[in-house]
Coordinates of C-alpha atoms and ligand atoms in Angstrom, one line a residue:
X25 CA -29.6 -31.5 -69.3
X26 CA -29.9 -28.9 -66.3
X27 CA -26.9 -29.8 -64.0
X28 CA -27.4 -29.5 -60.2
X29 CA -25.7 -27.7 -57.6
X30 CA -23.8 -30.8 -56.7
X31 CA -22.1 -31.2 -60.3
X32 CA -21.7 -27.3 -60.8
X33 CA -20.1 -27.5 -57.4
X34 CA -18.0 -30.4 -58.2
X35 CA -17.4 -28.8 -61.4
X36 CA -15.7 -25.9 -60.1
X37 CA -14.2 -28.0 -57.7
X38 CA -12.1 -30.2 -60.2
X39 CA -11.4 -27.2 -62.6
X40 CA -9.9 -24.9 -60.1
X41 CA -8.1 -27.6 -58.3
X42 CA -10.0 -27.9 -54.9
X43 CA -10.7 -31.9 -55.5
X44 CA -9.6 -34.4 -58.0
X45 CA -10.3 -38.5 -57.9
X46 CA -7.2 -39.9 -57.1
X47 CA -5.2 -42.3 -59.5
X48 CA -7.5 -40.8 -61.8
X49 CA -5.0 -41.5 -64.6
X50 CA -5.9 -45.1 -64.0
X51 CA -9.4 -45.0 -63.8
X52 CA -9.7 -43.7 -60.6
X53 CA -11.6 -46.0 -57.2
X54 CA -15.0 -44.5 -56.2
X55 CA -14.7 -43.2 -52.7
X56 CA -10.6 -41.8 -52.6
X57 CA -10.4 -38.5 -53.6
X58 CA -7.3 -36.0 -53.6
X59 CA -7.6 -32.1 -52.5
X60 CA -5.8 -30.1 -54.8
X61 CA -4.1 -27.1 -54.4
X62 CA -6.9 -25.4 -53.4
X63 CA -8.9 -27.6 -51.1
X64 CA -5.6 -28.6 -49.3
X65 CA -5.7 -25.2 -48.3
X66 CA -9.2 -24.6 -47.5
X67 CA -9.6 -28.2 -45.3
X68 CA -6.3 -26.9 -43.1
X69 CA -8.1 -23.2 -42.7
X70 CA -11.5 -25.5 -41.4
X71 CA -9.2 -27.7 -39.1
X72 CA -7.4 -24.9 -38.0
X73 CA -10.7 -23.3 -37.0
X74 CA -11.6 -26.4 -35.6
X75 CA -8.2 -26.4 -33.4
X76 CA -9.7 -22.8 -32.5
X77 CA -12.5 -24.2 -30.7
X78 CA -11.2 -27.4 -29.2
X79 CA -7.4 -26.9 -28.4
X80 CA -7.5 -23.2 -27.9
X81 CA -10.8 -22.1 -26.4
X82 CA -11.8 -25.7 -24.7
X83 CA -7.9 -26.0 -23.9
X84 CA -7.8 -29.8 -25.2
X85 CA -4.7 -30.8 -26.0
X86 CA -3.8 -32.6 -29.2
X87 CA -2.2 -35.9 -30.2
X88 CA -1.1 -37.1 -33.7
X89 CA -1.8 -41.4 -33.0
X90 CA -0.8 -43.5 -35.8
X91 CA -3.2 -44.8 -38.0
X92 CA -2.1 -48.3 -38.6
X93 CA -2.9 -49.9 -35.5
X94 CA -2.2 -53.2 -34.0
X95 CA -4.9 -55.9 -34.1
X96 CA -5.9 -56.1 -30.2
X97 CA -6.6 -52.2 -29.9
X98 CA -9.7 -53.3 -32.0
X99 CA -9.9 -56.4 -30.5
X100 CA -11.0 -54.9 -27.0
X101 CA -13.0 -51.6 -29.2
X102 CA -15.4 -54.4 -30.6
X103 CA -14.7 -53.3 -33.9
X104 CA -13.1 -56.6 -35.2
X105 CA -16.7 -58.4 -34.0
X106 CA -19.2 -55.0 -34.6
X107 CA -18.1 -52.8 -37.5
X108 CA -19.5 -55.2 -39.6
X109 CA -22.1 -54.6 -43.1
X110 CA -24.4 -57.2 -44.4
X111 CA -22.8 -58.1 -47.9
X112 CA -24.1 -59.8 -50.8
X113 CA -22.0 -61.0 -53.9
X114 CA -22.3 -61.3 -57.3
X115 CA -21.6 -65.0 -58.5
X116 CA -21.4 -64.1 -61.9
X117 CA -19.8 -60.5 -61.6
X118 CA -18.3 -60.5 -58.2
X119 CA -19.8 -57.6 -57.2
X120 CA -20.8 -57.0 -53.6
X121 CA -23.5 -55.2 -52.6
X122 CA -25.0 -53.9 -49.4
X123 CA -27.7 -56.4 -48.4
X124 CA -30.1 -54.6 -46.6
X125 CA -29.6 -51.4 -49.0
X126 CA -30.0 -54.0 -52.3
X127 CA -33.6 -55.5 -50.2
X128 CA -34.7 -52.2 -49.2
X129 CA -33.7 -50.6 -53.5
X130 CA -35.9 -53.2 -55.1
X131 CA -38.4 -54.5 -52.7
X132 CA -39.3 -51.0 -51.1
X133 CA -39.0 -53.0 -47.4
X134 CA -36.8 -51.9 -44.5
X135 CA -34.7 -54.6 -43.0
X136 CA -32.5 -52.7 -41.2
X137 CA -30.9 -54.8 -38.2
X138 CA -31.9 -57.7 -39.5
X139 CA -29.8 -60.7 -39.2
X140 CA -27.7 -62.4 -42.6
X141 CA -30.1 -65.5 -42.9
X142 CA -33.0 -62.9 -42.5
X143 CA -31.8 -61.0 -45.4
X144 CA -30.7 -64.5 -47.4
X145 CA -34.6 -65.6 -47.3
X146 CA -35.5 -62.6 -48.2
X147 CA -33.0 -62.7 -51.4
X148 CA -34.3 -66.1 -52.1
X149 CA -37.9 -65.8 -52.0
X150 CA -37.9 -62.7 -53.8
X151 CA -35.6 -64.1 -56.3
X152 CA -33.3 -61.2 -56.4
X153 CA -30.9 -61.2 -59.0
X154 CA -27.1 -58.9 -59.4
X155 CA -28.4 -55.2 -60.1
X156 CA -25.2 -55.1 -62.2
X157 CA -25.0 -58.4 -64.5
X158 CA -28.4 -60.7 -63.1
X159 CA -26.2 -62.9 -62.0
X160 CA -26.9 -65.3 -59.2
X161 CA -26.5 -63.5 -55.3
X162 CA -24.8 -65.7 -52.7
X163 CA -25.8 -65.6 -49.3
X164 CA -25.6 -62.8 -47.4
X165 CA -22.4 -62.9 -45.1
X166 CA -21.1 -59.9 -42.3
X167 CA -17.9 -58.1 -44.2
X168 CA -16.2 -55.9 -41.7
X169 CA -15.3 -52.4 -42.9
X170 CA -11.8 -52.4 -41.8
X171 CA -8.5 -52.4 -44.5
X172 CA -7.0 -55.4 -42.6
X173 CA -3.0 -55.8 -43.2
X174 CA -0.1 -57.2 -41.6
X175 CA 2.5 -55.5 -40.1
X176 CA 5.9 -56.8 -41.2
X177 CA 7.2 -59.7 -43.2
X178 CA 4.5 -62.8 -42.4
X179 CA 1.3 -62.9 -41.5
X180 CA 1.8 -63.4 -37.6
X181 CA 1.1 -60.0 -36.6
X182 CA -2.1 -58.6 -37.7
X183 CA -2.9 -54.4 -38.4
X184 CA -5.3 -52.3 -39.6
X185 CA -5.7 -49.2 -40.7
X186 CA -7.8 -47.2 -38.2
X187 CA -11.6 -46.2 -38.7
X188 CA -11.8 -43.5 -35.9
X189 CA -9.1 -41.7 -33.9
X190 CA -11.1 -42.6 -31.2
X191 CA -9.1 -45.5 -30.1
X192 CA -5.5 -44.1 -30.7
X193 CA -6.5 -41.5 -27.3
X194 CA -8.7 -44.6 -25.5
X195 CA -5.0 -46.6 -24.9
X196 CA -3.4 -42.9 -24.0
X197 CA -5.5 -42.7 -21.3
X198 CA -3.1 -43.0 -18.6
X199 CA -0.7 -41.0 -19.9
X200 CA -2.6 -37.9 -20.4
X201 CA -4.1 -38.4 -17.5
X202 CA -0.2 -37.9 -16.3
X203 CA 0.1 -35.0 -18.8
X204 CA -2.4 -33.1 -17.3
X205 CA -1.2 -33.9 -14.0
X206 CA -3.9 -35.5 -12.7
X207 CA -6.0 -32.7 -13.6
X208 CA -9.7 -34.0 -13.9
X209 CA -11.9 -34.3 -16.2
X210 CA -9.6 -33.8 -19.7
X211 CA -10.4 -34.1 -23.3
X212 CA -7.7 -35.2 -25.7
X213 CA -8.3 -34.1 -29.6
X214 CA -7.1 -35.6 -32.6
X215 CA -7.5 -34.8 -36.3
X216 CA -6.2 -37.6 -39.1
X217 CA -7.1 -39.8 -42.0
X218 CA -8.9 -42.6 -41.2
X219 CA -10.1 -45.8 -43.5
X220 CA -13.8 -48.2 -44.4
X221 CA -13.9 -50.1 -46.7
X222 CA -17.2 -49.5 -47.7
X223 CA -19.0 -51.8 -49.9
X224 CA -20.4 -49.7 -52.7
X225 CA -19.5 -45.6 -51.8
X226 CA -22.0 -43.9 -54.6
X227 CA -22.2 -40.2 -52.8
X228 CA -18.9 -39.0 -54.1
X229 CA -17.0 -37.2 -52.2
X230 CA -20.2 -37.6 -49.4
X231 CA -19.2 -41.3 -48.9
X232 CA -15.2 -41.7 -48.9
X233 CA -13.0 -44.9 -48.1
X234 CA -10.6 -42.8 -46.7
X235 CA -11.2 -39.4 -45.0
X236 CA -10.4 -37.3 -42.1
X237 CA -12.2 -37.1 -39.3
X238 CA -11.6 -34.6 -36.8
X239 CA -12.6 -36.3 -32.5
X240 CA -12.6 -34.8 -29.0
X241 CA -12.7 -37.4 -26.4
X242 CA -13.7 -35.9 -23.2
X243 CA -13.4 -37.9 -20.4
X244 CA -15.2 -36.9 -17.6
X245 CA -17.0 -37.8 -14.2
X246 CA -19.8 -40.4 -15.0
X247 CA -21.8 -39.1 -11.8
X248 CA -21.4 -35.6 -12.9
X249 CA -22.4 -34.8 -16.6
X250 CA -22.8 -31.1 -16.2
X251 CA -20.6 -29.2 -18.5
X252 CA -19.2 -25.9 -16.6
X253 CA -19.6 -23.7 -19.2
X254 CA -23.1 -24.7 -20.2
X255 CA -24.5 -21.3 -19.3
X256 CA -22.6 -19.5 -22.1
X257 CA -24.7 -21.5 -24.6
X258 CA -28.1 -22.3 -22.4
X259 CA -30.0 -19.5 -24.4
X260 CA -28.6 -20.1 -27.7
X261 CA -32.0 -21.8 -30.6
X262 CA -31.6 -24.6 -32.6
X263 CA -33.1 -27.1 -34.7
X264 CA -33.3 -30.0 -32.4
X265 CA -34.9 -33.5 -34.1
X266 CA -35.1 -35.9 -31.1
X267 CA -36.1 -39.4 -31.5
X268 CA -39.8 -38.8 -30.6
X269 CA -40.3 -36.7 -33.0
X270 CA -38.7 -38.9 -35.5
X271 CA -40.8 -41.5 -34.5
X272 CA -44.1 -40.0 -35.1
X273 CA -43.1 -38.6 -38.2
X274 CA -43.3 -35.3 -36.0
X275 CA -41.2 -31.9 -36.5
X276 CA -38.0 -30.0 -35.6
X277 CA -38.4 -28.2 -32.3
X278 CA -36.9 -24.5 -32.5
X279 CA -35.6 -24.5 -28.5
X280 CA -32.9 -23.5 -26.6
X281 CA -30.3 -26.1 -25.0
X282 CA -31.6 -25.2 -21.9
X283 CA -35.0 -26.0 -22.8
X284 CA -33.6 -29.3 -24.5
X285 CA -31.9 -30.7 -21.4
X286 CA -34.7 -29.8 -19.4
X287 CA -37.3 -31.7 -20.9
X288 CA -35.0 -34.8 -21.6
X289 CA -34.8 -34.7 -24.8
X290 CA -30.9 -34.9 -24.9
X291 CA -29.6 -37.0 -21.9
X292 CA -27.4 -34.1 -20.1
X293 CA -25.8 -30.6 -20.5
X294 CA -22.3 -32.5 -21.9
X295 CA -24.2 -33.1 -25.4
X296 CA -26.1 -30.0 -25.1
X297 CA -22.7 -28.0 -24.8
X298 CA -21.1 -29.6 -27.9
X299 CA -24.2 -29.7 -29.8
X300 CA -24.3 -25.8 -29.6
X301 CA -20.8 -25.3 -30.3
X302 CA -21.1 -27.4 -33.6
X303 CA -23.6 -24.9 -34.7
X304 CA -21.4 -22.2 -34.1
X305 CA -18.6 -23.9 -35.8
X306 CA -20.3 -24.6 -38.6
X307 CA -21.8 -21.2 -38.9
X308 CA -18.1 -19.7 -38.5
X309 CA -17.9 -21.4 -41.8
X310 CA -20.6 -20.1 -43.4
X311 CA -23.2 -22.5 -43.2
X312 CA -26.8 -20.7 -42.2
X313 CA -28.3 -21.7 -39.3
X314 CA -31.2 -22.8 -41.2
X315 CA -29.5 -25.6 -42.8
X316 CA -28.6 -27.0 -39.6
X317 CA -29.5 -29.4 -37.3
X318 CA -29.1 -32.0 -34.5
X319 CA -31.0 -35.4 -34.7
X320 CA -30.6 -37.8 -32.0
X321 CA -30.2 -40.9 -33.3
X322 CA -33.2 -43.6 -33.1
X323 CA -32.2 -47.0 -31.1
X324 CA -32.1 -49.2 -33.8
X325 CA -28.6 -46.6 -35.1
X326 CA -27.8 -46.0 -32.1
X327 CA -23.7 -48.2 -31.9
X328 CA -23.5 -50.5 -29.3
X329 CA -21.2 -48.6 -26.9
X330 CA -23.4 -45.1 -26.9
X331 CA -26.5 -44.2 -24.4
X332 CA -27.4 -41.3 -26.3
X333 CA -25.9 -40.0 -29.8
X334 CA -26.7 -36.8 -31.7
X335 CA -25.8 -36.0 -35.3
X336 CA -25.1 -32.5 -36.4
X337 CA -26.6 -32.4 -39.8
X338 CA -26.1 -30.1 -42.8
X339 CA -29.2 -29.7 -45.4
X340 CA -27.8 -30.3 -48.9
X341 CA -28.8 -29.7 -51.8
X342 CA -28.7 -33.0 -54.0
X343 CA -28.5 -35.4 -50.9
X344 CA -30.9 -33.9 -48.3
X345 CA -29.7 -33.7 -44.4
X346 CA -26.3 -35.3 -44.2
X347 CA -24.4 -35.9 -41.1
X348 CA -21.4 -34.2 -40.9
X349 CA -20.8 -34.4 -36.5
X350 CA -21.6 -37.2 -33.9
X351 CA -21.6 -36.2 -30.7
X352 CA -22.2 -39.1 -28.4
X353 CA -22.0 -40.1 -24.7
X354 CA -19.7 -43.8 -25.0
X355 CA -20.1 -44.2 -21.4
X356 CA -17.0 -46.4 -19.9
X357 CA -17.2 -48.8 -22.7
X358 CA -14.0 -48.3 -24.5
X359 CA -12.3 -47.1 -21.5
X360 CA -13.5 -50.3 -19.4
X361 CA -13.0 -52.7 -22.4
X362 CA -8.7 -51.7 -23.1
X363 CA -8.4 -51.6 -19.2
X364 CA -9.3 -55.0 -19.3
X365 CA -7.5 -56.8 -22.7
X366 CA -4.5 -54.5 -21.7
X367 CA -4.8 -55.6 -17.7
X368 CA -4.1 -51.9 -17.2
X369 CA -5.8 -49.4 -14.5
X370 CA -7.4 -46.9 -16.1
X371 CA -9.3 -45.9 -13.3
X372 CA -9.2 -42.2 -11.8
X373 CA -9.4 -41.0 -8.3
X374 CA -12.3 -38.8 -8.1
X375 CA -13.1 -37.5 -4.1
X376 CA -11.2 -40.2 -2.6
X377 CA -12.9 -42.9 -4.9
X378 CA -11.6 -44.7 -8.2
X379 CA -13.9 -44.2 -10.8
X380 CA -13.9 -45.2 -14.4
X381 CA -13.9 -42.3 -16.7
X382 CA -17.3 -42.1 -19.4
X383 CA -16.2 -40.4 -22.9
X384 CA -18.0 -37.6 -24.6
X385 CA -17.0 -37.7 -28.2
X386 CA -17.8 -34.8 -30.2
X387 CA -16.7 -36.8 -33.8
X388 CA -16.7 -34.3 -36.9
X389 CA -16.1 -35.9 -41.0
X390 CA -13.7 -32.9 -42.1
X391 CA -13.9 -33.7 -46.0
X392 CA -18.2 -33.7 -45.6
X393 CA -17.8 -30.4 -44.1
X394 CA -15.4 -29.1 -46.8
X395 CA -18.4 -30.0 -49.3
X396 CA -20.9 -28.3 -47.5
X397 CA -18.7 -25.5 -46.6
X398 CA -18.1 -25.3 -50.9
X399 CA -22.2 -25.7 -51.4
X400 CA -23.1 -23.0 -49.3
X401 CA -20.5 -20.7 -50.7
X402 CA -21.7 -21.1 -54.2
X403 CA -22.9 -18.3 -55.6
X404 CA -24.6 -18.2 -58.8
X405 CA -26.5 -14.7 -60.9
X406 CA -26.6 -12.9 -64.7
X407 CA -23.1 -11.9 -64.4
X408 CA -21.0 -14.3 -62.2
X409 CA -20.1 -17.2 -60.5
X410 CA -18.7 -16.9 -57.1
X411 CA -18.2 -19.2 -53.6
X412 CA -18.5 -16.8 -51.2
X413 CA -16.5 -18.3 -48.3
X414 CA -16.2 -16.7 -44.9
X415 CA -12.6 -14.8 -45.2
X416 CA -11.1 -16.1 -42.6
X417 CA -11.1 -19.8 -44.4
X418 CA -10.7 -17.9 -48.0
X419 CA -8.0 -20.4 -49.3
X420 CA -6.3 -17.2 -51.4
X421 CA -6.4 -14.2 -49.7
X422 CA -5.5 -11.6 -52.0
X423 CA -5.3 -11.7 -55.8
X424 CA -2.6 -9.4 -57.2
X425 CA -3.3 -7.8 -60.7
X426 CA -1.5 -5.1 -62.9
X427 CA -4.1 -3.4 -65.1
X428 CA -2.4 -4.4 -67.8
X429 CA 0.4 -6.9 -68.8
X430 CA 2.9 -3.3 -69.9
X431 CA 4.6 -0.2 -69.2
X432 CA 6.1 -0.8 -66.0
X433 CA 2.9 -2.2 -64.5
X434 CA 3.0 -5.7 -63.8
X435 CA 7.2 -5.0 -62.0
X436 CA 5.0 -3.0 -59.7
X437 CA 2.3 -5.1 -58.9
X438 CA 4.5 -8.2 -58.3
X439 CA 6.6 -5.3 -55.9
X440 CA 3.4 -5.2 -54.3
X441 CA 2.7 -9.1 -54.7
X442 CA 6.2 -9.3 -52.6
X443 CA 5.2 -7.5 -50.1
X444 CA 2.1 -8.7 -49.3
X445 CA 3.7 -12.6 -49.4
X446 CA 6.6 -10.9 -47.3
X447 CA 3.7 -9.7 -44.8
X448 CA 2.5 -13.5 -44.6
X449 CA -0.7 -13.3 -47.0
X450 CA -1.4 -16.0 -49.6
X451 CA -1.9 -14.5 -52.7
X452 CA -2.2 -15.1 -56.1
X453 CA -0.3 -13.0 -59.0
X454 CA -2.1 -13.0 -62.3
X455 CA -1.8 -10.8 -64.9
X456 CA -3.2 -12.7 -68.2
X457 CA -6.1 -12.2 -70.0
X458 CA -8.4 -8.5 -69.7
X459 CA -8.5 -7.5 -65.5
X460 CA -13.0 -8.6 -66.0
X461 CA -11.6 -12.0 -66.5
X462 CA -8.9 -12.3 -63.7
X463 CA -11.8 -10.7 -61.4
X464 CA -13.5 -13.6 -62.4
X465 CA -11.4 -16.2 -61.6
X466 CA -10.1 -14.4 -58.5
X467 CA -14.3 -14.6 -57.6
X468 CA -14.7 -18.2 -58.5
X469 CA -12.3 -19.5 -56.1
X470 CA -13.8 -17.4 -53.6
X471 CA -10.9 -14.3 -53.2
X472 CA -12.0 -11.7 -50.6
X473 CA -10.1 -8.9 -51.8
X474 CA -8.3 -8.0 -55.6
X475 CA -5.7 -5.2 -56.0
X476 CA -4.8 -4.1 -59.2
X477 CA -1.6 -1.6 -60.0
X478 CA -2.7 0.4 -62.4
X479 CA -1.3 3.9 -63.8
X480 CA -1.7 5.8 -61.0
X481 CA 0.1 3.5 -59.1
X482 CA 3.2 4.3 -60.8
X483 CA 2.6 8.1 -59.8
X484 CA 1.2 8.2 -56.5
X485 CA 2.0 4.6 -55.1
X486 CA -1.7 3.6 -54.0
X487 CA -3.4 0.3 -55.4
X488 CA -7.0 -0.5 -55.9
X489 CA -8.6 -3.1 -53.7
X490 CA -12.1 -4.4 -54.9
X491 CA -14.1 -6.6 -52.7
X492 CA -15.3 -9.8 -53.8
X493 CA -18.6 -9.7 -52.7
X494 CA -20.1 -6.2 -53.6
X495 CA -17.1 -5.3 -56.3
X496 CA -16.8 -1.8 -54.9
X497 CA -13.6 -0.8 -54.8
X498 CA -11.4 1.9 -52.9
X499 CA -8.2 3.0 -53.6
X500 CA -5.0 2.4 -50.5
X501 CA -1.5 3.6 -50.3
X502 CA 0.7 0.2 -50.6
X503 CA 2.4 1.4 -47.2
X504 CA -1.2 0.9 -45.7
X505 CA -1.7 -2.2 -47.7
X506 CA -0.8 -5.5 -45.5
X507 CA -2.5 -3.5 -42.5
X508 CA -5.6 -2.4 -44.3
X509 CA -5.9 -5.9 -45.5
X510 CA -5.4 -7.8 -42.3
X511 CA -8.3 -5.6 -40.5
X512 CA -10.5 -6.2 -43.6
X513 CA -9.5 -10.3 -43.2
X514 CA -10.6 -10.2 -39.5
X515 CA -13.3 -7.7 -40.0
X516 CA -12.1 -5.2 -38.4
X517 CA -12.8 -2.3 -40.8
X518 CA -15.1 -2.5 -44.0
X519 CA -14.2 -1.1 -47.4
X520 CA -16.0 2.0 -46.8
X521 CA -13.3 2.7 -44.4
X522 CA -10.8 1.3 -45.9
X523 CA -9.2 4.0 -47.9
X524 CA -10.5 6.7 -50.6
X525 CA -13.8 5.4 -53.0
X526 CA -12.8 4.6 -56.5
X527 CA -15.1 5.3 -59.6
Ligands
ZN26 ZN1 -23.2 -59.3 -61.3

């Protein structure tokens, strides 16, 4: 059977140590999955280009908020009452499923929204059995998505393990409001693991029970939704899917964000700003612009404390359009609801008056975009295999190779390994198997550059650096090396000016 990109991906993935099931040993739990080697290194390279955008060039500071969390913070968020599934369960098996997803899987009907003695009629008149075993379903019943534990000996206080960040910056609010001395508006960023217990994750490593999720809340003036900078992105196209279109069964509307604020389609320039500079990011990682794009969502998806929420969404290849960003206006709900469970002020003092802050809240799943960031590197013709990742998120830099494994050769290419660890590179030293092969592998986990010490490196004391994406290759004195590479890492200089051509 002809595997799809999804397995080959995958495939590569476990091999090569970018991502492994966890406990696998033991069976392994759909939805928990462990980055190797590899993919720890290529998710911090996309966070830390993430960090590029939000704490260095928006100038949002970060904070690290725990992630077990005390009952009332989601108390006051709604969540304990809202972040709720329909479930159904298995008499026979136990087995729960998603009710409206089980309805809609056999019966071909939508019942999203639908309320749980909707759905149980529905189950009973249509006489649905377990998908599983045919056992007898029980009624439906709201489970909430939420690991639920307590937090020390006895049960008196309750915890839970956080399903956003969101709420860890919410109950911050007056102290980095402090922080930035009084500064107005702020945005506060977070990036950490967060946990749902979702009923039945079948997406792999598209649908996880725990994952990280990488927020900006932005709190700013709710009479004043302009973003300053909006102009440096006014011009720039996308692929813009708003409701209406939806609705109609309609098409994607190739505009500007100027054009989209205009004409109402998004609710103000705030969305429009962090709409555009999710496209960008997600470019910077190699995703084409083609494969992107924003859908608002329809009111029925729309959570209860959002007026208008977009997803950014990434075109794969086994699961069609997948959201991999939310960026939505939350108003003052969060905000309004802590002030009051907390009976704390968290009003601000804008031109004389105290107002309460709204939140933007750009919301990006780090793990979906580490997946779609692996996709759209794959590269696949008659001779190779490849993931051709930007270089700047390349998790090994440089591979390190003597020609062959004698005569002096591979003491001079780990000399040169040294130096280019000593000069702050990753790299990876290999030196079994023929130099086609370690090319290879050195391709297949997506190395930008390959030097090899061969004989004339013994005589002359210059290396051979081969590109992983053309294969040329040009030969560089090792004293150039770690500053030939670094400008070939950021661009700076291509190979043809890299040093002399070779063969
Ligand atoms: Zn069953």
């Amino acid at each position: 059977m002809k595997k799809d990109k999804y397995e080959k991906i995958m495939e590569i993935a476990r091999r090569r140590g970018f991502l492994w099931p966890s406990a696998e040993i033991y069976g392994s739990v759909a939805g928990l999955f462990d980055f190797g080697p590899l993919g720890s290194i290529l998710k911090h390279n996309i966070e830390q280009k993430w960090r590029e955008l939000y704490l260095i060039q928006e100038g949002f500071y970060e904070v690290e908020t725990t992630t077990l969390t005390p009952e009332p913070v989601f108390i006051a968020s709604g969540h304990t009452a809202h972040f709720v599934d329909p479930i159904t369960q298995c008499e026979k098996c136990g087995e729960g499923f998603r009710a409206d997803h089980l309805i809609a899987g056999t019966l071909g009907i939508a019942v999203g929204g639908k309320k749980i003695e909707e759905l149980t009629k529905i189950i009973r008149e249509n006489k649905l059995r377990c998908p599983d075993c045919g056992g007898n379903l029980k009624d439906a019943e709201y489970y909430n998505l939420m690991f639920k534990t307590t937090i020390g000996p006895g049960s008196k206080r309750i915890g839970f393990m956080r399903p956003e960040t969101a709420q860890g910056i919410f109950i911050l609010f007056n102290r980095m409001l402090r922080f930035y001395r009084e500064q107005f508006p702020f945005g506060v960023i977070q990036i950490g693991r967060v946990y749902r217990n979702e009923i039945s994750p079948r997406q792999g490593i598209l649908r996880l029970r725990e994952f990280t999720i990488a927020e900006a809340e932005i709190f700013v003036n709710p009479k004043d939704k302009s973003h300053p900078r909006f102009a440096e992105v006014a011009n720039e196209k996308l692929a813009w899917y708003p409701k209406n279109e939806q609705f109609k069964n309609g098409k994607m509307l190739e505009i500007t964000a100027r054009e989209a604020v205009k004409n109402g389609y998004v609710l103000h320039e705030q969305l429009a700003y962090y709409i555009v500079r999710t496209k960008q990011f997600l470019e910077s990682l190699g995703i084409p612009n083609d494969a992107i794009r924003a859908r608002q969502h329809m009111p029925n998806e729309l959570a209860h404390y959002a007026i208008d929420c977009w997803d950014v969404e990434v075109k794969t290849d086994r699961f069609g359009w997948i959201e991999v960003t939310g960026i939505a206006d939350r108003t003052d709900y969060d905000v309004k609801a802590h002030a009051k469970l907390s009976k704390t002020d968290f009003s601000v003092k804008v031109g004389g008056e105290n107002v309460i802050p709204h939140v933007i809240e750009p919301s990006y799943g780090i793990d979906r975009i580490v997946y779609c960031t692996l996709e759209q590197a794959y590269r696949e013709d008659s001779k190779r295999t490849y993931l051709a990742f930007p270089k700047s998120i390349a998790p090994v830099r440089v591979g390190v190779f003597p020609l062959v494994s004698k005569n002096g050769l591979p003491e001079k290419a780990q000399e040169v390994d040294r130096i280019l660890r000593i000069a702050g590179f990753i790299t990876n030293y290999d030196e079994s198997g023929s130099i086609g092969r370690r090319y290879a592998r050195a391709d297949e986990i997506g190395t930008p550059y390959s030097i090899t010490a061969d004989y004339d490196t013994i005589k002359d004391q210059t290396v051979t650096v081969r590109d992983r994406d053309s294969t040329r290759q040009v030969r560089v004195k090792i004293s150039e090396l770690a500053n030939v590479l670094q400008k070939l890492l950021l661009g700076e200089i291509n190979l043809d000016n890299a040093g002399a051509p070779f063969r």
